[in-house]
Tab-separated table of C-alpha atoms in Angstrom:
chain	number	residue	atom	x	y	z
A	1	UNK	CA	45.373	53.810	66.924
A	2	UNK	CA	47.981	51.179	67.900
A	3	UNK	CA	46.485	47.338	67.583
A	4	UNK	CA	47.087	44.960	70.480
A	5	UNK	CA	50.635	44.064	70.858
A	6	UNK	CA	49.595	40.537	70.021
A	7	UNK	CA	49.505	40.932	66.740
A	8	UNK	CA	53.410	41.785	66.905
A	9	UNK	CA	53.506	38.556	69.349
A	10	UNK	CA	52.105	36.326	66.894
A	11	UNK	CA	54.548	37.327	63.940
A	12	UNK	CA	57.271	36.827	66.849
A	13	UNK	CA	55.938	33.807	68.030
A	14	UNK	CA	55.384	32.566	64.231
A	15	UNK	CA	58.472	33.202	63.267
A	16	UNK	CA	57.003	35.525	60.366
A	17	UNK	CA	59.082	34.432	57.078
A	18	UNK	CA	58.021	35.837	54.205
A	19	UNK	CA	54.945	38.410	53.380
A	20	UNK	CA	52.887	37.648	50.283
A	21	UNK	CA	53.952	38.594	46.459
A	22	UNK	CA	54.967	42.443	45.485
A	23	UNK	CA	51.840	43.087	44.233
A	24	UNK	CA	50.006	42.616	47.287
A	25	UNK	CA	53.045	43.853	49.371
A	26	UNK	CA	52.111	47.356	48.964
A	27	UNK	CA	48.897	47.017	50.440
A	28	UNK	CA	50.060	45.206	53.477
A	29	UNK	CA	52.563	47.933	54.415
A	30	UNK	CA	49.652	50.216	53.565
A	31	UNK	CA	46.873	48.067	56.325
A	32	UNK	CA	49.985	47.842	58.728
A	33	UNK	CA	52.782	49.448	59.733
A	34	UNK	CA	55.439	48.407	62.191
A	35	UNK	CA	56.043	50.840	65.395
A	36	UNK	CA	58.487	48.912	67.488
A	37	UNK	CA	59.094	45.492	68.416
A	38	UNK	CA	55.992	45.370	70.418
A	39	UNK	CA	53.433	46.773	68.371
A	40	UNK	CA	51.761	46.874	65.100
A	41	UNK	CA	49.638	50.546	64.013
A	42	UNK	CA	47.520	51.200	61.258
A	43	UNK	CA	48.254	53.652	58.855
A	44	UNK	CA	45.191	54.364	57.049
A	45	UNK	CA	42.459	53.817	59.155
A	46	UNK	CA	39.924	55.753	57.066
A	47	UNK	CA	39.849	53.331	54.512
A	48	UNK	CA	38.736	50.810	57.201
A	49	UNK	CA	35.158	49.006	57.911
A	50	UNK	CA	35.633	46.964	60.685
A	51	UNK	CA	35.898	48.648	64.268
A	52	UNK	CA	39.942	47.942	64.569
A	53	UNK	CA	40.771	48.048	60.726
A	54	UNK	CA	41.944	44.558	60.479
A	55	UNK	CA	40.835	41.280	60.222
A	56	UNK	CA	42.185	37.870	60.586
A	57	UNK	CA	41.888	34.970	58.286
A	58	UNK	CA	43.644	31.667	59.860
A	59	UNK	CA	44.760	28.845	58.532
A	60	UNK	CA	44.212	25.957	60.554
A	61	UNK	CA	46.927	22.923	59.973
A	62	UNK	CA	50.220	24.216	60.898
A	63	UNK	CA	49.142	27.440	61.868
A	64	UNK	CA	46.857	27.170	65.206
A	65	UNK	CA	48.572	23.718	66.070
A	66	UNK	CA	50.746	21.637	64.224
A	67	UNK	CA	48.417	19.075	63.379
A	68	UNK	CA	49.377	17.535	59.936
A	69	UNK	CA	52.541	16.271	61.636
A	70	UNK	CA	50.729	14.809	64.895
A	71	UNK	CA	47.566	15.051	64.292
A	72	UNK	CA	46.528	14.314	60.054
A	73	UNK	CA	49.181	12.314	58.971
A	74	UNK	CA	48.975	10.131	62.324
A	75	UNK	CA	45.044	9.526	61.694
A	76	UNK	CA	45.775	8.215	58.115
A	77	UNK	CA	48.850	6.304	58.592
A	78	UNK	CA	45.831	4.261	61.518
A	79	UNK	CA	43.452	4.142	58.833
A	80	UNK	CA	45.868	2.830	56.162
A	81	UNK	CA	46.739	0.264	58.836
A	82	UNK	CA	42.838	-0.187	60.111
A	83	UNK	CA	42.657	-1.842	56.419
A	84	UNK	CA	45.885	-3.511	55.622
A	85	UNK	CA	47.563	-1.465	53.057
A	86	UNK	CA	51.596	-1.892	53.084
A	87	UNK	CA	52.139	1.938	53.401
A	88	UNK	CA	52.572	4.609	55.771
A	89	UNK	CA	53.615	8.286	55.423
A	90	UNK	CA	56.746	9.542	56.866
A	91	UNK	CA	56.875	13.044	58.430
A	92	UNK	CA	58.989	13.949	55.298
A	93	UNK	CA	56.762	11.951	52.595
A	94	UNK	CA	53.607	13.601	54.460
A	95	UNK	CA	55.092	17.466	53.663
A	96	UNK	CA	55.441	16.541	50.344
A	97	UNK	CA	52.054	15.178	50.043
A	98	UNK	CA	50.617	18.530	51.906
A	99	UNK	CA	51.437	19.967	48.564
A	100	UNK	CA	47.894	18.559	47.824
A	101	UNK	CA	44.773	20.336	49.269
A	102	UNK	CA	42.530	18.585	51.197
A	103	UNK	CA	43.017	14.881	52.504
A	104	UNK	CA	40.886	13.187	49.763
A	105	UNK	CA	42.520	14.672	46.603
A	106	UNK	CA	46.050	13.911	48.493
A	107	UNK	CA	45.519	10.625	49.000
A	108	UNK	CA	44.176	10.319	45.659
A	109	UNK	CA	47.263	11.785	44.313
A	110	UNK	CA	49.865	9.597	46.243
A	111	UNK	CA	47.904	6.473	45.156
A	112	UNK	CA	48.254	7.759	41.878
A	113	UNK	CA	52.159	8.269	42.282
A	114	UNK	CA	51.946	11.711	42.826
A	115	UNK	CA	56.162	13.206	43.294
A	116	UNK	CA	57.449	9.580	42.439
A	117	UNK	CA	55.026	8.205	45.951
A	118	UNK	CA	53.294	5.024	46.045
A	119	UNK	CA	54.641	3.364	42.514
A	120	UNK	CA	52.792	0.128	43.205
A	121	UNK	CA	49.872	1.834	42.636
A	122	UNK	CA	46.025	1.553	44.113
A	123	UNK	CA	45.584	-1.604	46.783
A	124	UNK	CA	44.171	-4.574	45.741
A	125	UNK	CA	41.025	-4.501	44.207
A	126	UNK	CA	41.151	-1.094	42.898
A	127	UNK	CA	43.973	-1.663	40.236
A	128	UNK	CA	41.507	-1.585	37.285
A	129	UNK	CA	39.225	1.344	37.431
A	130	UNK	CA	36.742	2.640	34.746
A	131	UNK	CA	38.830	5.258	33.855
A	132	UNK	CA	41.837	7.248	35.323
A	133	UNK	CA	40.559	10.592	34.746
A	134	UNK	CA	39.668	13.066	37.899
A	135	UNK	CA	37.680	15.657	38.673
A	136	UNK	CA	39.314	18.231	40.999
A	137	UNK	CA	41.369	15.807	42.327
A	138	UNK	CA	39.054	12.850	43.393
A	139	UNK	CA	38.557	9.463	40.898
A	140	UNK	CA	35.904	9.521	38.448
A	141	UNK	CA	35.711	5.822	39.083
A	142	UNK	CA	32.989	4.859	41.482
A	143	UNK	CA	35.003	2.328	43.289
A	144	UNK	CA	38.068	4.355	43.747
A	145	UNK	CA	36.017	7.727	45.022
A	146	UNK	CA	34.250	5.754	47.140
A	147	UNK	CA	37.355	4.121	48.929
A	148	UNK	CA	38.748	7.459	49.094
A	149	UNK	CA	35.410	9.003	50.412
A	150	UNK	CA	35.533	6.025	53.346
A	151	UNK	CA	39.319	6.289	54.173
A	152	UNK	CA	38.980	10.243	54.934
A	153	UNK	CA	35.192	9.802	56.813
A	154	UNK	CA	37.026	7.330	59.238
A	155	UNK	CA	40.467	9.856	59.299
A	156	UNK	CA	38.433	12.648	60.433
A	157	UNK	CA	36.391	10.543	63.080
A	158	UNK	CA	40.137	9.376	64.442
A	159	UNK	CA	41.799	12.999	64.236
A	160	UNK	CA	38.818	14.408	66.191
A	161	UNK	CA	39.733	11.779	68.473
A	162	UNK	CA	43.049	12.778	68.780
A	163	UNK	CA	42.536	16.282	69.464
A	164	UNK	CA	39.788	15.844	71.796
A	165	UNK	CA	42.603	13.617	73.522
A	166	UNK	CA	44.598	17.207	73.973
A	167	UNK	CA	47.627	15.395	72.440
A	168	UNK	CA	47.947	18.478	70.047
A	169	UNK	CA	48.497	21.825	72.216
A	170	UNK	CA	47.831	25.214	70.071
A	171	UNK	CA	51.168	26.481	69.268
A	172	UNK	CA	52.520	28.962	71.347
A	173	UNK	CA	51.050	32.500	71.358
A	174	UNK	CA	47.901	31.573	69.645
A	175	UNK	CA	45.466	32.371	72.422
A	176	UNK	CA	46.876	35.446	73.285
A	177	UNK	CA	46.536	36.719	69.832
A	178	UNK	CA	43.072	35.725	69.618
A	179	UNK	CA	41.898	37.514	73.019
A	180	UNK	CA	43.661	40.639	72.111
A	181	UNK	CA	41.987	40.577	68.533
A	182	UNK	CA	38.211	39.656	70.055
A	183	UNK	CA	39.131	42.589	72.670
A	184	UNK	CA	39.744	45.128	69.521
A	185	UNK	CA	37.251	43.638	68.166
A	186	UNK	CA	38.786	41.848	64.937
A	187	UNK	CA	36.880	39.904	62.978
A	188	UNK	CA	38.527	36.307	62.995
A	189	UNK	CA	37.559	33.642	60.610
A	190	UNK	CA	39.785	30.108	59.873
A	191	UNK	CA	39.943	29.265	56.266
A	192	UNK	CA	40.936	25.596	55.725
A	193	UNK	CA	41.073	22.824	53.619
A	194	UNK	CA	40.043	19.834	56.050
A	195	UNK	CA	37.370	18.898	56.874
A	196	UNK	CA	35.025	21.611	58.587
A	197	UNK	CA	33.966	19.135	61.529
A	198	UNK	CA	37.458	18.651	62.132
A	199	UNK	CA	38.720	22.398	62.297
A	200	UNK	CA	35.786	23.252	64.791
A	201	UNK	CA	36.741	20.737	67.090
A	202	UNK	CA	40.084	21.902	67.402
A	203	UNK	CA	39.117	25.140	68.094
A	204	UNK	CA	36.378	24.688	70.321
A	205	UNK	CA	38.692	21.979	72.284
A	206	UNK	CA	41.556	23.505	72.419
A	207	UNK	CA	40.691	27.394	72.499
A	208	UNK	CA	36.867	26.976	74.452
A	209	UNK	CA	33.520	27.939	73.722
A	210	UNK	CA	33.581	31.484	73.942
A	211	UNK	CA	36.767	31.945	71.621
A	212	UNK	CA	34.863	29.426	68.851
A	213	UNK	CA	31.681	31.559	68.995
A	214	UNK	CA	33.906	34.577	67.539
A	215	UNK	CA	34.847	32.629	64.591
A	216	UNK	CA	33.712	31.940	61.215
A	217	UNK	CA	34.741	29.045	59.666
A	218	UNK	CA	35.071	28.347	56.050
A	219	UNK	CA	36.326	24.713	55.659
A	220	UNK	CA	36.735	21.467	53.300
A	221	UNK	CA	34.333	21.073	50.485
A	222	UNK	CA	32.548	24.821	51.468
A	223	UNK	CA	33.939	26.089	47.906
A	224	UNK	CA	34.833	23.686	44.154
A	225	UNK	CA	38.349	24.988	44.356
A	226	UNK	CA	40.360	24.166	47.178
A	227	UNK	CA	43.951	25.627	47.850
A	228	UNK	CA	46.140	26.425	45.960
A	229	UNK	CA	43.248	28.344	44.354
A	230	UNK	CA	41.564	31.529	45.919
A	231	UNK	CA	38.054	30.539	46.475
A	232	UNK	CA	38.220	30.200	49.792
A	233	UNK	CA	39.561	33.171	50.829
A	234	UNK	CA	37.345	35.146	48.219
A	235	UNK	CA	34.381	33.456	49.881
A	236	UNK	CA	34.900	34.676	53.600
A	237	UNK	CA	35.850	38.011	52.334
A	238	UNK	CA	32.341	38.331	51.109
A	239	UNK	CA	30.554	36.065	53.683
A	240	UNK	CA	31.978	38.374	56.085
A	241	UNK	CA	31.651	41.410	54.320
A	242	UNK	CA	35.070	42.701	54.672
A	243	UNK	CA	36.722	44.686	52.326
A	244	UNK	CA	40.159	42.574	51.443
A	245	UNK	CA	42.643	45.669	52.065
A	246	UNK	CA	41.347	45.079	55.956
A	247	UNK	CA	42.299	40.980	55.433
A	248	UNK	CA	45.521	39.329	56.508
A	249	UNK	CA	45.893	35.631	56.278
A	250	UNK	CA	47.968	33.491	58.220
A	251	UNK	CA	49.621	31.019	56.623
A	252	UNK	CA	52.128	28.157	56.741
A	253	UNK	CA	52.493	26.374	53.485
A	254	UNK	CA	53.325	27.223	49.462
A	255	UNK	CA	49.677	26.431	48.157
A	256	UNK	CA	48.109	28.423	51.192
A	257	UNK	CA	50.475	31.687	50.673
A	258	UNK	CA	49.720	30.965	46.743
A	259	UNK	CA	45.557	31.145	47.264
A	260	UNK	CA	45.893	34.583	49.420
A	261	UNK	CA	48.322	35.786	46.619
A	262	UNK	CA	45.530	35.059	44.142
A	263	UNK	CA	42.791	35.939	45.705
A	264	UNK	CA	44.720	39.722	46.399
A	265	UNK	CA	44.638	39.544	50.047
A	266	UNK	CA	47.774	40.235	52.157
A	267	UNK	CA	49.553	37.234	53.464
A	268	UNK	CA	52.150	36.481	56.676
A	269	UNK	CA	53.659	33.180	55.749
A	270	UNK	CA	54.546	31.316	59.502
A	271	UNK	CA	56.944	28.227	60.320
């Protein structure tokens, strides 16, 4: 069976640059096999469960649009200005931070100097905290967790804002991969760390209601251990009940190509 020539499309499209670790190498070659430059076959379609073989995991951020540029790091440099503070994060300082899953543990960790950032330390009124210990990346001081908790609550209000707005367009290719894999019938699911309100608004805004029905969505605080570690990807392999020799992720970033690597499944890195 040859798979939609979408799927070759969106590695085109992507600008595929790296596949996922030698030890899960193997397996990709094994789930897929290139035929030409416009189209992708599987090779061992007996050891497959779902109708086409194959299954799609997206990441969101950088991958469906490229929303931390324009979209997250816009939304907190208007919070951090919405209450005064005497910072903002350049597009270069923000892909540094993005090292950091999830919005609260990375502002968290630039308030805490994280890569040399923010060496002035918390704003006013937070420079003297219970303690300076964290759990999984968020203050263990009441104060600070709950500044944290109310800068990202009013980010994700403004980036839904902003996409709803249509100022951030999916990147090119996008939809035509995802009719061509709901036509074969390929399970699609987006596995991110922001916030899970967030990610379904950009996809039901920008892709429609009938695309965001086919998804699953496994987002933000839905498992303890956010990216780079492989919880999330473990979870919607067994939400969706997918064996994870039919998974490939789609990813963008070092900590997202790191938590496929981990959690075994086969990984196209994208620019």
């Amino acid at each position: 069976r040859t798979l939609p020539t979408g799927v070759a499309f969106m590695i085109n499209r992507f600008r595929l640059v790296a596949i996922l670790g030698a030890s899960v190498c193997t397996r990709a070659f094994t789930l897929l096999e290139a035929v030409s430059r416009d189209g992708l076959r599987l090779t061992s379609p007996r050891m497959m469960a779902t109708p086409a073989g194959l299954a799609i995991l997206f990441d969101c951020d950088g991958v469906l649009a490229d929303t931390e540029r324009d979209g997250h790091r816009v939304s907190f440099n208007r919070v951090f200005e919405e209450r005064g503070f005497d910072f903002e994060w350049t597009v270069e300082e923000y892909g540094r931070m993005c090292e950091v899953g999830g919005g609260k543990e990375r502002m968290t960790a630039y308030l805490n100097g994280f890569n040399g950032y923010r060496t002035s330390g918390w704003p006013a009124g937070y420079e003297s905290p219970t303690t300076e210990s964290l759990t999984k990346g968020l203050p263990d001081d009441p104060r600070r967790l709950e500044l944290v908790r109310e800068l990202h609550a009013r980010k994700t209000a403004l980036f839904q804002e902003l996409i709803g707005s249509g100022v951030v367009p999916l990147r090119p290719g996008v939809l035509r991969v995802v009719d061509e894999a709901i036509a074969a019938e390929v399970p699609l699911a987006v596995c991110s760390t922001s916030n899970e309100a967030a990610v379904r608004t950009l996809v039901e805004t920008l892709m429609g209601p009938e695309r965001y029905a086919r998804f699953s969505f496994f987002c933000g605080d839905v498992v303890p251990r956010k990216k780079p570690q492989p919880d999330v990807y473990n979870l919607a392999a067994q939400e969706m009940g997918l064996d994870k020799s039919e998974c490939v992720v789609i990813e963008d970033s070092g900590i997202g190509n790191q938590a496929a690597k981990s959690a075994g499944v086969a990984c196209l890195v994208t620019k």
